[in-house]
CSV table of C-alpha atoms in Angstrom, one decimal:
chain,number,residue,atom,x,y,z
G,3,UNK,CA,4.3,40.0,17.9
G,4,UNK,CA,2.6,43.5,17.7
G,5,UNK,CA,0.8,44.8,14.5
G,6,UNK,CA,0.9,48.6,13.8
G,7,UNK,CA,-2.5,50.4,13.8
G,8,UNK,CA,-4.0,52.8,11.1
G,9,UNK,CA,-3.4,56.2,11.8
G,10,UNK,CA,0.6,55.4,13.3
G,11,UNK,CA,-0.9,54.0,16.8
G,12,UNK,CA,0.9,51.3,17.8
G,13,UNK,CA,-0.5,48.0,19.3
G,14,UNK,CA,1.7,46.6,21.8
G,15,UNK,CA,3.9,49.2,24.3
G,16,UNK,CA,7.4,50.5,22.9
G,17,UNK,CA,5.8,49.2,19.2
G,18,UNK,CA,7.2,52.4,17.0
G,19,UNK,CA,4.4,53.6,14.6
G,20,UNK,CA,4.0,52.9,11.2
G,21,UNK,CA,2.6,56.0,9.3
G,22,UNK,CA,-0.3,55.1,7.5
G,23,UNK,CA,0.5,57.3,4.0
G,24,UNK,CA,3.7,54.6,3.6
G,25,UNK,CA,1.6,52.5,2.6
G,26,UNK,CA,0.2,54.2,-0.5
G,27,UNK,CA,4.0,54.9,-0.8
G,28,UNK,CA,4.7,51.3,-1.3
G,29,UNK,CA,1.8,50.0,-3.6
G,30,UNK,CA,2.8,52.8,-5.8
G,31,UNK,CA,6.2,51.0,-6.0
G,32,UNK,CA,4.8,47.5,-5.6
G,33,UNK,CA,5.6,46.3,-9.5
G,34,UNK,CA,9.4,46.9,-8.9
G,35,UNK,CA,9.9,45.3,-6.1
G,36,UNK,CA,8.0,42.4,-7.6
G,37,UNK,CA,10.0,42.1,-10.4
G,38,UNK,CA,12.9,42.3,-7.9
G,39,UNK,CA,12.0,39.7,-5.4
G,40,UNK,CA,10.7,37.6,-8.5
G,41,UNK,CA,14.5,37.3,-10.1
G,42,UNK,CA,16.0,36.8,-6.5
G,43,UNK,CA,13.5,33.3,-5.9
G,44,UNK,CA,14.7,32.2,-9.3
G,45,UNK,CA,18.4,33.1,-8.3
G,46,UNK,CA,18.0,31.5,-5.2
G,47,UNK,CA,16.2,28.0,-5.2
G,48,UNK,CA,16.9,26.1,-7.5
G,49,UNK,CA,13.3,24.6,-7.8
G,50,UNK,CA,11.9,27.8,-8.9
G,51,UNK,CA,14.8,28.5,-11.9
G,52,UNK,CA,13.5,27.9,-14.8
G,53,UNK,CA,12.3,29.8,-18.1
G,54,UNK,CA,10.6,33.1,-17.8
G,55,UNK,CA,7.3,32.0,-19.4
G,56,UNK,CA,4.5,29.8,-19.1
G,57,UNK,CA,1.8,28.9,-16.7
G,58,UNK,CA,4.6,28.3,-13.7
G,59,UNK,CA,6.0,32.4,-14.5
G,60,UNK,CA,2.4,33.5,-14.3
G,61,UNK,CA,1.9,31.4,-11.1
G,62,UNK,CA,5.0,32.7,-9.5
G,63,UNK,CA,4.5,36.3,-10.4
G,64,UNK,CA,1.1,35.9,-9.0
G,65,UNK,CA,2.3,34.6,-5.2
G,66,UNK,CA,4.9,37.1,-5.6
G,67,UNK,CA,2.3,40.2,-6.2
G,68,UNK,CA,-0.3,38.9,-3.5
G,69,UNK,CA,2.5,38.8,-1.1
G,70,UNK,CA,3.4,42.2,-1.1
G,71,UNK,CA,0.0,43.3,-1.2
G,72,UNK,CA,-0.7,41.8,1.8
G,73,UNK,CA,1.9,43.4,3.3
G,74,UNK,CA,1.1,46.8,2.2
G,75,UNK,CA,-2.4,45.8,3.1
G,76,UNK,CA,-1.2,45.2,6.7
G,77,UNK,CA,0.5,48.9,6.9
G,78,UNK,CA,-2.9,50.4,5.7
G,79,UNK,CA,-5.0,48.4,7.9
G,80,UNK,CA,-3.6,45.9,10.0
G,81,UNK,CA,-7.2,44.5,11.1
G,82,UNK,CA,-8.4,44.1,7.6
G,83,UNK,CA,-9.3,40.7,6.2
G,84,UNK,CA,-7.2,38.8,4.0
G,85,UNK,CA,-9.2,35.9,3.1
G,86,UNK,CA,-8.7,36.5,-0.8
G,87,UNK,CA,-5.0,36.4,-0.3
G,88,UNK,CA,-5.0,33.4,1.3
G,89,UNK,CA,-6.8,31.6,-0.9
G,90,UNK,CA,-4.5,32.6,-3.8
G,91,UNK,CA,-1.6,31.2,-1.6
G,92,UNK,CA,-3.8,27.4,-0.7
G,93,UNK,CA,-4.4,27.4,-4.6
G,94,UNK,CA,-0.3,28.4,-4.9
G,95,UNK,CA,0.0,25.6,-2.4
G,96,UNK,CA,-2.0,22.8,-4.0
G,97,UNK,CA,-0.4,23.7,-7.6
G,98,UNK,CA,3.1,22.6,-5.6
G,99,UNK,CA,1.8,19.3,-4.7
G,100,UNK,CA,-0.2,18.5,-8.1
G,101,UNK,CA,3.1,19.4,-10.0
G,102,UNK,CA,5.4,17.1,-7.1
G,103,UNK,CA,7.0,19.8,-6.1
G,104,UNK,CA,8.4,19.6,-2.3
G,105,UNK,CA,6.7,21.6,0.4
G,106,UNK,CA,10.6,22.6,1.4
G,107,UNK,CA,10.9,24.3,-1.9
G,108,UNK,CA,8.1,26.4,-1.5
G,109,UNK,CA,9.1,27.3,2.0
G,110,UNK,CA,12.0,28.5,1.4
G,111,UNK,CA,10.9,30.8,-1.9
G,112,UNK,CA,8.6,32.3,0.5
G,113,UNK,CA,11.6,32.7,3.2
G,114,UNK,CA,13.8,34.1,0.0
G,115,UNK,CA,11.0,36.1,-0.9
G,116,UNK,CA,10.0,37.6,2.1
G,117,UNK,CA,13.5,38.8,3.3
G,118,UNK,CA,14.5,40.4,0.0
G,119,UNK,CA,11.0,42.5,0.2
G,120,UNK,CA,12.0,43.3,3.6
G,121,UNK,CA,15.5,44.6,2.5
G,122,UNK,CA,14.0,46.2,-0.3
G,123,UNK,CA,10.5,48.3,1.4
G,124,UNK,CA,13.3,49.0,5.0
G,125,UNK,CA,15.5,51.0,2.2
G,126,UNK,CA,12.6,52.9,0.9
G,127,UNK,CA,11.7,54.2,4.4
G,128,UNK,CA,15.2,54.8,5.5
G,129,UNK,CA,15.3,57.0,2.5
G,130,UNK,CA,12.1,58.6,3.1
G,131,UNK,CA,14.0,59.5,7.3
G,132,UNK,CA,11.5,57.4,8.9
G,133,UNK,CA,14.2,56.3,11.0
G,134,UNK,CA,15.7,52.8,12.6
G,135,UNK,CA,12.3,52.0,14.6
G,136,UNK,CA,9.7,52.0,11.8
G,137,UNK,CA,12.0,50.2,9.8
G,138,UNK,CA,12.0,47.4,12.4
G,139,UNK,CA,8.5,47.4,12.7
G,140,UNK,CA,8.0,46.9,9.0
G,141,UNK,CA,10.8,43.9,9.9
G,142,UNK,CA,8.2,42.4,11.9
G,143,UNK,CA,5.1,43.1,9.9
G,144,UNK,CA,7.3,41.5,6.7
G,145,UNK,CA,7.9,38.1,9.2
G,146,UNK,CA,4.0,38.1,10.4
G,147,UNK,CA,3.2,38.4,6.6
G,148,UNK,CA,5.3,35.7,5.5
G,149,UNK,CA,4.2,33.4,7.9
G,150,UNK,CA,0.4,34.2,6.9
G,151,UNK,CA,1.2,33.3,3.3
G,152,UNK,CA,3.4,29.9,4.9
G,153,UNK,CA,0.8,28.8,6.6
G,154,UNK,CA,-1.5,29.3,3.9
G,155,UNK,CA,0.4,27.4,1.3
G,156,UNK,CA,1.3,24.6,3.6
G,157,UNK,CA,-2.8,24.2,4.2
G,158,UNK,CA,-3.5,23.9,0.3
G,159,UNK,CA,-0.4,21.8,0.0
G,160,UNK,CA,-1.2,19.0,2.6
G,161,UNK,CA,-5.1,19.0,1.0
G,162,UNK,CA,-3.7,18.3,-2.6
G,163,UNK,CA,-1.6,15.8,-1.4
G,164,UNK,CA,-4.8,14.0,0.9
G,165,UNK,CA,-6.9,14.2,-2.5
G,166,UNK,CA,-4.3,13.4,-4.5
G,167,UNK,CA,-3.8,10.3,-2.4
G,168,UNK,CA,-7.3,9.3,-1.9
G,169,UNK,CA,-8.2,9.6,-5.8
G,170,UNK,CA,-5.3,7.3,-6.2
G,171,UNK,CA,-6.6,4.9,-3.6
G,172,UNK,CA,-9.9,5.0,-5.4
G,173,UNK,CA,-8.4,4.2,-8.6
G,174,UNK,CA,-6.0,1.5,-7.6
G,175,UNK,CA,-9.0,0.2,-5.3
G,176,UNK,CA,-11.1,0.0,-9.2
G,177,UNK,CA,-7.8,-1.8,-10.7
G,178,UNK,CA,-8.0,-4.0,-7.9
G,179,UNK,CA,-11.7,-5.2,-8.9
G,180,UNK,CA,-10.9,-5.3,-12.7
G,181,UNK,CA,-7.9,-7.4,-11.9
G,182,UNK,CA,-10.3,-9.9,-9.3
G,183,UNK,CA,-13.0,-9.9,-11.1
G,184,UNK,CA,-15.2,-12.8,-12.2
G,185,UNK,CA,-15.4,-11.6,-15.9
G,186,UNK,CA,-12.6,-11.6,-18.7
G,187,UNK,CA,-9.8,-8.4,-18.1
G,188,UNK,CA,-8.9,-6.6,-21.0
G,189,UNK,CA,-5.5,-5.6,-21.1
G,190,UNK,CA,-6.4,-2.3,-22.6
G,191,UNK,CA,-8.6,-1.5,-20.2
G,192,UNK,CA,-6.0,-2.8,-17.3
G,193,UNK,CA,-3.6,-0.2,-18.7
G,194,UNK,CA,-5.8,2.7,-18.9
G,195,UNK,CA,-6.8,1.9,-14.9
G,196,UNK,CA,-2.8,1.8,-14.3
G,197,UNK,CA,-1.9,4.4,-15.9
G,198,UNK,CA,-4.2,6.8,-14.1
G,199,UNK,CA,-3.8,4.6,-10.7
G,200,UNK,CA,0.3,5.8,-11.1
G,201,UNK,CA,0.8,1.6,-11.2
G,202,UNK,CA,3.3,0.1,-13.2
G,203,UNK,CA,1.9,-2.7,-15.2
G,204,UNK,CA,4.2,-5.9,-14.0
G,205,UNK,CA,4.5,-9.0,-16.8
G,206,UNK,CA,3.1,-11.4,-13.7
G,207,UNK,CA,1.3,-11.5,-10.5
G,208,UNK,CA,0.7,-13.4,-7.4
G,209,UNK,CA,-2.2,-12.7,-4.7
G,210,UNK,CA,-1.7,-13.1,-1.2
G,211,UNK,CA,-4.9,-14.1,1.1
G,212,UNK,CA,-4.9,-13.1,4.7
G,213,UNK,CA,-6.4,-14.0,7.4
G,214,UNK,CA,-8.3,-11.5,9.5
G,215,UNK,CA,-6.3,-9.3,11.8
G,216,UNK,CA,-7.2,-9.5,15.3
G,217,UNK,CA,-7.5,-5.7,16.0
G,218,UNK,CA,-7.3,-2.6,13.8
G,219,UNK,CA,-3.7,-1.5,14.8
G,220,UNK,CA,-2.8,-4.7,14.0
G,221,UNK,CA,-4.0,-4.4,10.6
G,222,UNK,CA,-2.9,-0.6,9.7
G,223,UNK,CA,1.0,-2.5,10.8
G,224,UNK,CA,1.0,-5.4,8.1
G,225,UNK,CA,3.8,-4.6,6.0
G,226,UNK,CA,2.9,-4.3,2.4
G,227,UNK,CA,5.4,-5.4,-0.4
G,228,UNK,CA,6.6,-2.3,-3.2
G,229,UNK,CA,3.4,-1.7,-5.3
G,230,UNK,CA,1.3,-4.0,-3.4
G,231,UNK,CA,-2.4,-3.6,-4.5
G,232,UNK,CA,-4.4,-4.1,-1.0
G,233,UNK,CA,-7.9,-4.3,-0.3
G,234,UNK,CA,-8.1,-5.5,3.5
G,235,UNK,CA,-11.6,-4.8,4.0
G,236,UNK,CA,-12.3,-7.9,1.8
G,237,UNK,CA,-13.1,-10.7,3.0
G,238,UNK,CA,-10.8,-12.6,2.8
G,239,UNK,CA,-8.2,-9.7,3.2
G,240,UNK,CA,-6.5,-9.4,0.1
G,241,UNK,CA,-3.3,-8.1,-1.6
G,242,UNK,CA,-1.9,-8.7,-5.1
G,243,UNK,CA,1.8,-8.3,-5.1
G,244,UNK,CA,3.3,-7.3,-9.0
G,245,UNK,CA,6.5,-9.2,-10.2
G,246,UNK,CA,6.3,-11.7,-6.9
G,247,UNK,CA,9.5,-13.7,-8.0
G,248,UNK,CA,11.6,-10.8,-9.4
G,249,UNK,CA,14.1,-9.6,-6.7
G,250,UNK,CA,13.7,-11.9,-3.8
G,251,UNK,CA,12.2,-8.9,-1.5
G,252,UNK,CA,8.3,-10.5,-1.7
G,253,UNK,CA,9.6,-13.6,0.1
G,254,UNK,CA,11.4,-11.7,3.1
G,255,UNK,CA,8.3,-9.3,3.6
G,256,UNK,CA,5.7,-11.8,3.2
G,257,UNK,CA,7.1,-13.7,5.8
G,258,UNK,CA,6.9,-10.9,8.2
G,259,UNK,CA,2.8,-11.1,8.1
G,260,UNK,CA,3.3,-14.4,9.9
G,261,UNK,CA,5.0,-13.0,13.3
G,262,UNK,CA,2.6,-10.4,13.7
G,263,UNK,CA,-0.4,-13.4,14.1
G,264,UNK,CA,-1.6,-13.2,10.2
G,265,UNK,CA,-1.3,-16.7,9.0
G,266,UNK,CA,-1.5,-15.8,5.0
G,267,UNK,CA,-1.4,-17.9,1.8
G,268,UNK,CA,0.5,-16.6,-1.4
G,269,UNK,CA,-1.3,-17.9,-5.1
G,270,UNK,CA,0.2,-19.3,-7.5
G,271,UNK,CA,2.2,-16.8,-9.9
G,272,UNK,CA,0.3,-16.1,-12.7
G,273,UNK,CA,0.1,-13.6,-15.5
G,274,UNK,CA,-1.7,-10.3,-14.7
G,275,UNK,CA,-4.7,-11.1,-16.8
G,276,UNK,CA,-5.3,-14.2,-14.8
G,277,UNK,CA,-5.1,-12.5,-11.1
G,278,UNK,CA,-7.9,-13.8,-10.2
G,279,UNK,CA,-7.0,-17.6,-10.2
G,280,UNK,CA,-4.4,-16.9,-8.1
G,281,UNK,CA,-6.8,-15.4,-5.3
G,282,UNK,CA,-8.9,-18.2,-5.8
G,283,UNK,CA,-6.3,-20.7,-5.2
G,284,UNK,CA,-5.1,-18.5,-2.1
G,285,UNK,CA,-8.1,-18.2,-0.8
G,286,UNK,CA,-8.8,-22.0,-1.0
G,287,UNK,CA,-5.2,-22.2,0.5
G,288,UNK,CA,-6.6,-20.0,3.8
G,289,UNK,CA,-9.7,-22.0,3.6
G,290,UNK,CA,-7.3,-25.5,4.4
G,291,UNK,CA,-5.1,-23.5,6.7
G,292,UNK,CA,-8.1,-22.5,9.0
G,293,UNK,CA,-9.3,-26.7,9.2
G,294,UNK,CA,-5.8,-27.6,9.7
G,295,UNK,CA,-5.1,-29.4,6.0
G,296,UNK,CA,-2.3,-27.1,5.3
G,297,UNK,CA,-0.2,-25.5,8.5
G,298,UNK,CA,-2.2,-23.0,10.4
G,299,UNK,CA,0.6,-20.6,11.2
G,300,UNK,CA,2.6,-19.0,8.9
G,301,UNK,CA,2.8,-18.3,5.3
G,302,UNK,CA,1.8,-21.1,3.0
G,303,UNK,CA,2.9,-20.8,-0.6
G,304,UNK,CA,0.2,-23.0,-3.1
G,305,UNK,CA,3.1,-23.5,-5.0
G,306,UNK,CA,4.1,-26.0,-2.2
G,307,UNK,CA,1.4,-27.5,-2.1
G,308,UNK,CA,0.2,-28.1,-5.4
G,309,UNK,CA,-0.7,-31.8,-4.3
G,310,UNK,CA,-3.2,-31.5,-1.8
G,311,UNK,CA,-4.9,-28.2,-3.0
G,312,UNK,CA,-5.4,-30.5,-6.2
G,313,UNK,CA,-6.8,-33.0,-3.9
G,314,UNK,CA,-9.3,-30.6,-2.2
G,315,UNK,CA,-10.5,-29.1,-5.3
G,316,UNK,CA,-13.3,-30.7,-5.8
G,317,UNK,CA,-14.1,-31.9,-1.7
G,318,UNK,CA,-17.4,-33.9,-2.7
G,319,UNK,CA,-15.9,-35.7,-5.7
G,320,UNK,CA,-13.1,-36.5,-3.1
G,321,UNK,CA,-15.7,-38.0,-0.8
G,322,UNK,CA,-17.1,-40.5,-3.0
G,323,UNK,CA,-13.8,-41.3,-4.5
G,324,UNK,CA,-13.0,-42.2,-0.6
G,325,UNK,CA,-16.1,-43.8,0.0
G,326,UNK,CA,-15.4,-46.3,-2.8
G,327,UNK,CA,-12.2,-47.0,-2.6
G,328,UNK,CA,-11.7,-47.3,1.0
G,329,UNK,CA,-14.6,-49.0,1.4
G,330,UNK,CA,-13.4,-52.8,2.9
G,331,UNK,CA,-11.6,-50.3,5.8
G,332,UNK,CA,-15.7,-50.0,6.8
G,333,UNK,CA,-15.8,-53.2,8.0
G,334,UNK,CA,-12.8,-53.0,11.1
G,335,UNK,CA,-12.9,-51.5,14.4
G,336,UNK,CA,-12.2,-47.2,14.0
G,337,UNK,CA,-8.8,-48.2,15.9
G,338,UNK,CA,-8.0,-50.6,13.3
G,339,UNK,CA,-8.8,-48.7,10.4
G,340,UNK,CA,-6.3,-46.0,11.3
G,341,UNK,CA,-3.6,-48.5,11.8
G,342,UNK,CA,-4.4,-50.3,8.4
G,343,UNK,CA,-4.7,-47.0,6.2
G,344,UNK,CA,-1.1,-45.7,8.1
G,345,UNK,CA,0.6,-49.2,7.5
G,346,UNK,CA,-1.3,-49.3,3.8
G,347,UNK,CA,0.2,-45.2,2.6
G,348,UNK,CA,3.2,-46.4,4.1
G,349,UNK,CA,3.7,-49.7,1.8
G,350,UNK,CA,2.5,-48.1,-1.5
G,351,UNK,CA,4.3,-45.0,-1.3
G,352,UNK,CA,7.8,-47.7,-0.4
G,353,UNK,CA,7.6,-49.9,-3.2
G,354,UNK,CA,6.3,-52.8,-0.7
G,355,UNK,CA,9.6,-52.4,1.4
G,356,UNK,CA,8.6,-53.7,4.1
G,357,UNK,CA,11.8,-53.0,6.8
G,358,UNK,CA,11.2,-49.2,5.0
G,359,UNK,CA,7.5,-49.7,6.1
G,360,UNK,CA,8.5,-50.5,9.9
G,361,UNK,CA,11.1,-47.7,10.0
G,362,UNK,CA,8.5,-45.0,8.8
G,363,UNK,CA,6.0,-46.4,11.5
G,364,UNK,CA,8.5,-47.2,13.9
G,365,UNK,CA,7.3,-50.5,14.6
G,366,UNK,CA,8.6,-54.0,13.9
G,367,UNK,CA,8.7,-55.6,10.5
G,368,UNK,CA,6.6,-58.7,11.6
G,369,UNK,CA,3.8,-55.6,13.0
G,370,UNK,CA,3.8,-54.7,9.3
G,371,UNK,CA,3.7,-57.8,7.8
G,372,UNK,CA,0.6,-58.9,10.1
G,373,UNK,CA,-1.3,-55.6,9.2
G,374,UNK,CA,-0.4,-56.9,5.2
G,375,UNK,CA,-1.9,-59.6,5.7
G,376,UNK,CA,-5.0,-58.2,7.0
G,377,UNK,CA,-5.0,-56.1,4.4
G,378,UNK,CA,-4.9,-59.0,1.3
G,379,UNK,CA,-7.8,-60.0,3.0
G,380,UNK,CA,-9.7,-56.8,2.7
G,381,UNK,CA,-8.7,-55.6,-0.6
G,382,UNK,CA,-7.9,-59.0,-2.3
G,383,UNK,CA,-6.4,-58.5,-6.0
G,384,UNK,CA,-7.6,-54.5,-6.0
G,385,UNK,CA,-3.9,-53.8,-4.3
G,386,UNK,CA,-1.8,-55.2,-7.3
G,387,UNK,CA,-4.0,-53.1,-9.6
G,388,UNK,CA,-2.3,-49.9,-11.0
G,389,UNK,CA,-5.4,-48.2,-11.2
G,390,UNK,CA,-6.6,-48.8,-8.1
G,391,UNK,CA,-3.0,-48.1,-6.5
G,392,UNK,CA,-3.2,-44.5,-7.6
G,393,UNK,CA,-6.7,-44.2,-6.5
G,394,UNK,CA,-5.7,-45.5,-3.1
G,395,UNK,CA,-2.9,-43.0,-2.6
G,396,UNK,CA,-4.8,-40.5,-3.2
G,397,UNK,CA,-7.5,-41.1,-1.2
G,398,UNK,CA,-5.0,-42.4,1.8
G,399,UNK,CA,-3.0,-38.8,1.3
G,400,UNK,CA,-6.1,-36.8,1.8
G,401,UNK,CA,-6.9,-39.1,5.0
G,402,UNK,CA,-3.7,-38.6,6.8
G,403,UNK,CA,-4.0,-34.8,5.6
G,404,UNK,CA,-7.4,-34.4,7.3
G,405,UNK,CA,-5.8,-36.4,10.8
């Protein structure tokens, strides 16, 4: 598209001139039309309908006025800058996105805007016999202007929204630590973080561990339940998921992590304030899942496996605990000692059954009642005690987790 030239010269061939003295013409008139093109944005989108007064008027009046100034500015000199005009319309632009206002909306006001200016300036130099090919030209200089002022808008629009978004990361990134933290969370001081995070403060909690993702793409794909807090550059990865047993749609989308080769562990549910027991039981959960305790695919929920995270609580404590009470096992062969502690779980956790042993081993009754007898002999008494019973469960459980 051509631009007319100061003193009715013409850029491009066949371009008809614009005379330069129409432009003192139109800024003479300038108010008027504003006023005019002002009532026909309100008329037409609905975004821009509301009150005459306020900030938002003053705003819109603003964009309206700088608009046709431009385009005035254009007839004058059509090589002059317009960086001051621009700016108005990036600051028009970034007001939009701050007040959550669609990018469409302001679009089409400009579009509204723009053709009604058009319509309005075209009559005024029909009037003035400037005939049908200046008024096209102004046509085109109206559609160049409009998309100055577009593009403009749309540049302070889309940098709003980035800052808008990375403040919000940063914040929800600060909630994140509060929540995590070592120290006591203060529920005032949790909903002041929320609040200015845009996070709605859910009644309970549950924190999800994951296990590193193999490559970046991989990572930037994990799908993240609704108001998922997320800190994957954590180690370990790391998302706290509000309201976890609410609607059902936590389960469904934490199971997707497991397809896409992130074997994660979910926390127990817990109330906000206490957040960061559930990561602590997660990550413990990852820590078994990684030396084969607990599956190492998939997504383990500690709420499954209350039992053996109990177990592995404490791992020294569970050593001497083992060293103590499977202590006559020391004295077999390594081949034998496996047999004995299978067949010995096997018979405490049956009652003593012993055709309930040999179907759980899948081996014959008189197998099992030949490795009982080795076993009287080994433990004596200690296997009739209750105490001892529970001590030797326990420690047998953790065994046949760890093989």
């Amino acid at each position: 598209m051509t631009a007319p030239t100061p003193g009715g010269v013409a850029e491009g061939p066949g371009t008809a001139p614009i005379p330069p003295d129409l432009a003192q013409l139109l800024r003479d008139g300038l108010e008027a039309v504003a006023d005019e093109v002002e009532r026909e944005v309100r008329g037409q989108v609905p975004e821009y309908a509301r009150p005459a007064d306020g900030t938002h008027r003053a705003h819109l009046r603003a964009g309206v006025v700088q608009a046709l100034t431009l385009f005035v500015d254009h007839i004058a000199d059509p090589r002059g800058r317009s960086d001051a005009i621009a700016a108005t319309y990036r600051q028009l632009g970034r007001g939009e996105a701050l007040e959550g206002r669609s990018l469409d909306a302001l679009q089409s006001a400009l579009r509204v805007g723009g053709l009604h200016a058009w319509r309005l300036m075209g009559r005024t130099a029909e009037e003035l016999g400037l005939g049908s090919t200046v008024v096209a030209a102004l046509g085109e200089l109206a559609f160049r202007t409009v998309h100055e002022v577009a593009e403009a808008a749309a540049a302070g629009y889309a940098e709003a929204r980035l800052r808008d978004t990375d403040e919000l990361e940063r914040r929800r990134r600060r909630l994140l630590d509060l929540l995590l933290g070592e120290g006591p969370v203060s529920t005032d001081a949790v909903k002041d973080l929320a609040h200015g995070a845009r996070w709605p403060v859910p009644r309970q909690v549950a924190v999800v561990a994951l296990a590193a993702a193999p490559d970046q793409q991989e990572e930037d794909r994990t799908p993240l339940p609704p108001g998922a807090l997320v800190d994957l550059e954590s180690r370990p990865p790391r998302m706290l998921v509000p309201d976890p047993d609410g609607d059902g749609r936590f389960g469904g989308r934490a199971s997707a992590l497991a397809p896409r080769g992130r074997p994660a562990a979910i926390g127990p549910t817990v109330p906000l304030t206490e957040a960061a027991r559930s990561l602590r039981w997660a990550t413990r959960a990852l820590g078994l899942m990684g030396r084969g305790i607990l599956p190492r695919q998939g997504v383990v929920r500690c709420a499954d496996h209350l039992s053996t995270l109990l177990l592995h609580s404490d791992e020294p404590l569970l050593a001497q605990l083992r060293s103590r009470v499977l202590a006559p096992l020391d004295t077999v062969s390594e081949g034998q000692r496996g047999r004995l502690a299978q067949t010995l779980l096997a018979w405490l956790l049956s009652g003593g059954n012993v055709p309930d042993v040999a179907a759980r081993l899948h081996v014959h009754p008189q197998t099992v009642r030949y490795r009982l007898r080795q076993l009287e002999k080994l433990f004596g008494d200690a296997l009739h005690d209750p105490g001892t019973r529970l001590d030797l469960i326990l420690t047998l459980r953790a065994e046949s987790l760890r093989a």
